Amino acid sequence: MVGDIHLRNISFNISLVDNGTDFSDEDEYFYDFVHILYKYFIPILCIFGIIGNALSFRVFVFTSFAKQPSSIYLAALSVSDTWFLSALLISWVGSLDTLATQSGVFCVISIYITYVTSFLSIWYVVLIMLDRYIVVCHPLRGHKLCSRQRVLIALTIVTTFGVLFYSHCFFTMKIDQTDDDERQLCRVQDNYYHVLRLITYFDIVITFIIPVVTVLVFNLAVICAIRRFYFRQFRMSQGRMYASTSPLFNILSKAQVRLTVMLIIVSSVFLVLNLPSHGFRFFILVNDILKRRKENFNLFLIQHCLQIMYYINFAINFLLYCTCSKSFRRCFRESPKCQKH
């Protein structure tokens, strides 16, 4: 069903065994592994990620790190990731067998939040790397194009689009009772099947194809520019080269370059954690278009493993910041204070 492809499932259906699904021994071991991973790893990941994102937000907003215009993007990314993890955690609680009832309305809201925040997190990373590309590759324009005002405008445009576009959830979903009338579930409305198919195609373009290609291009361009920067610096230190007249060498500071390196690492980890899940989703979509899709339980389990890998992306940034940036670690030790911009 297109609905299965379109919805980024955030709850693991743990009733398949009870419904009489046939397993080989290997399938059952795989199922048990994914079930345990989902049941115990997800809440730990969410709690760790929410705390880490809150600490990151504190650094980006209430310390000297806030003087960097890109700190606005990073703070927005922390907020978006926190909302996603919060919705994931609540949905995990709702998927437990011990929960007697689950609000269908809340189910729709939870799906809407995960749609919006996953879109925003992806495009905030794109904006971060666009910012770095301009600063590093076109430094003479960086001060004008990457001002705080323009950063806020870009954030507002992306956020508004995400909030409005994914509002389709509220009229393409319906709330049904389960057979035992103990739960309410949200499902795709039958008369919106073809609409959701079109939305799925567009969604895969704006959350997978365009962002991945864009981030890859920006990363490669920035890496090449930084390589030239360090090469010139090395030759200067060896006395083989006089003061450079290159705008890149004269305007960029070591602090800017170190910040850029950290953000390249963050965006690269983002690609590594996002590509498998979105690539698998794209594979399912293509098979659905070609009408070659078959129900396969192992593929179902693989999909959930890749989804869990995808969830890590929303929780790991604080660890990356601490590992890759001395400036972040220094600011983390600062006392919080209001910044005057």
JSON list of C-alpha atoms in Angstrom, two decimals, residues 39 47 60 71 84 119 121 126 171 181 187-188 207 307 313 325:
[
{"chain": "A", "resi": 39, "resn": "LYS", "atom": "CA", "xyz": [11.89, -2.09, 22.96]},
{"chain": "A", "resi": 47, "resn": "ILE", "atom": "CA", "xyz": [16.28, 10.33, 26.39]},
{"chain": "A", "resi": 60, "resn": "PHE", "atom": "CA", "xyz": [24.31, 27.81, 20.65]},
{"chain": "A", "resi": 71, "resn": "SER", "atom": "CA", "xyz": [24.66, 29.04, 15.52]},
{"chain": "A", "resi": 84, "resn": "PHE", "atom": "CA", "xyz": [11.21, 14.41, 16.65]},
{"chain": "A", "resi": 119, "resn": "PHE", "atom": "CA", "xyz": [11.88, 17.42, 6.91]},
{"chain": "A", "resi": 121, "resn": "SER", "atom": "CA", "xyz": [16.19, 18.54, 10.26]},
{"chain": "A", "resi": 126, "resn": "VAL", "atom": "CA", "xyz": [21.32, 21.71, 3.89]},
{"chain": "A", "resi": 171, "resn": "PHE", "atom": "CA", "xyz": [-7.29, 15.44, 6.13]},
{"chain": "A", "resi": 181, "resn": "ASP", "atom": "CA", "xyz": [-12.39, -1.62, 20.41]},
{"chain": "A", "resi": 187, "resn": "ARG", "atom": "CA", "xyz": [-5.10, 5.11, 8.90]},
{"chain": "A", "resi": 188, "resn": "VAL", "atom": "CA", "xyz": [-4.95, 6.54, 5.40]},
{"chain": "A", "resi": 207, "resn": "THR", "atom": "CA", "xyz": [13.62, 14.72, 1.67]},
{"chain": "A", "resi": 307, "resn": "GLN", "atom": "CA", "xyz": [14.79, 3.13, 10.69]},
{"chain": "A", "resi": 313, "resn": "ASN", "atom": "CA", "xyz": [20.82, 10.88, 13.50]},
{"chain": "A", "resi": 325, "resn": "SER", "atom": "CA", "xyz": [35.02, 21.04, 18.32]}
]
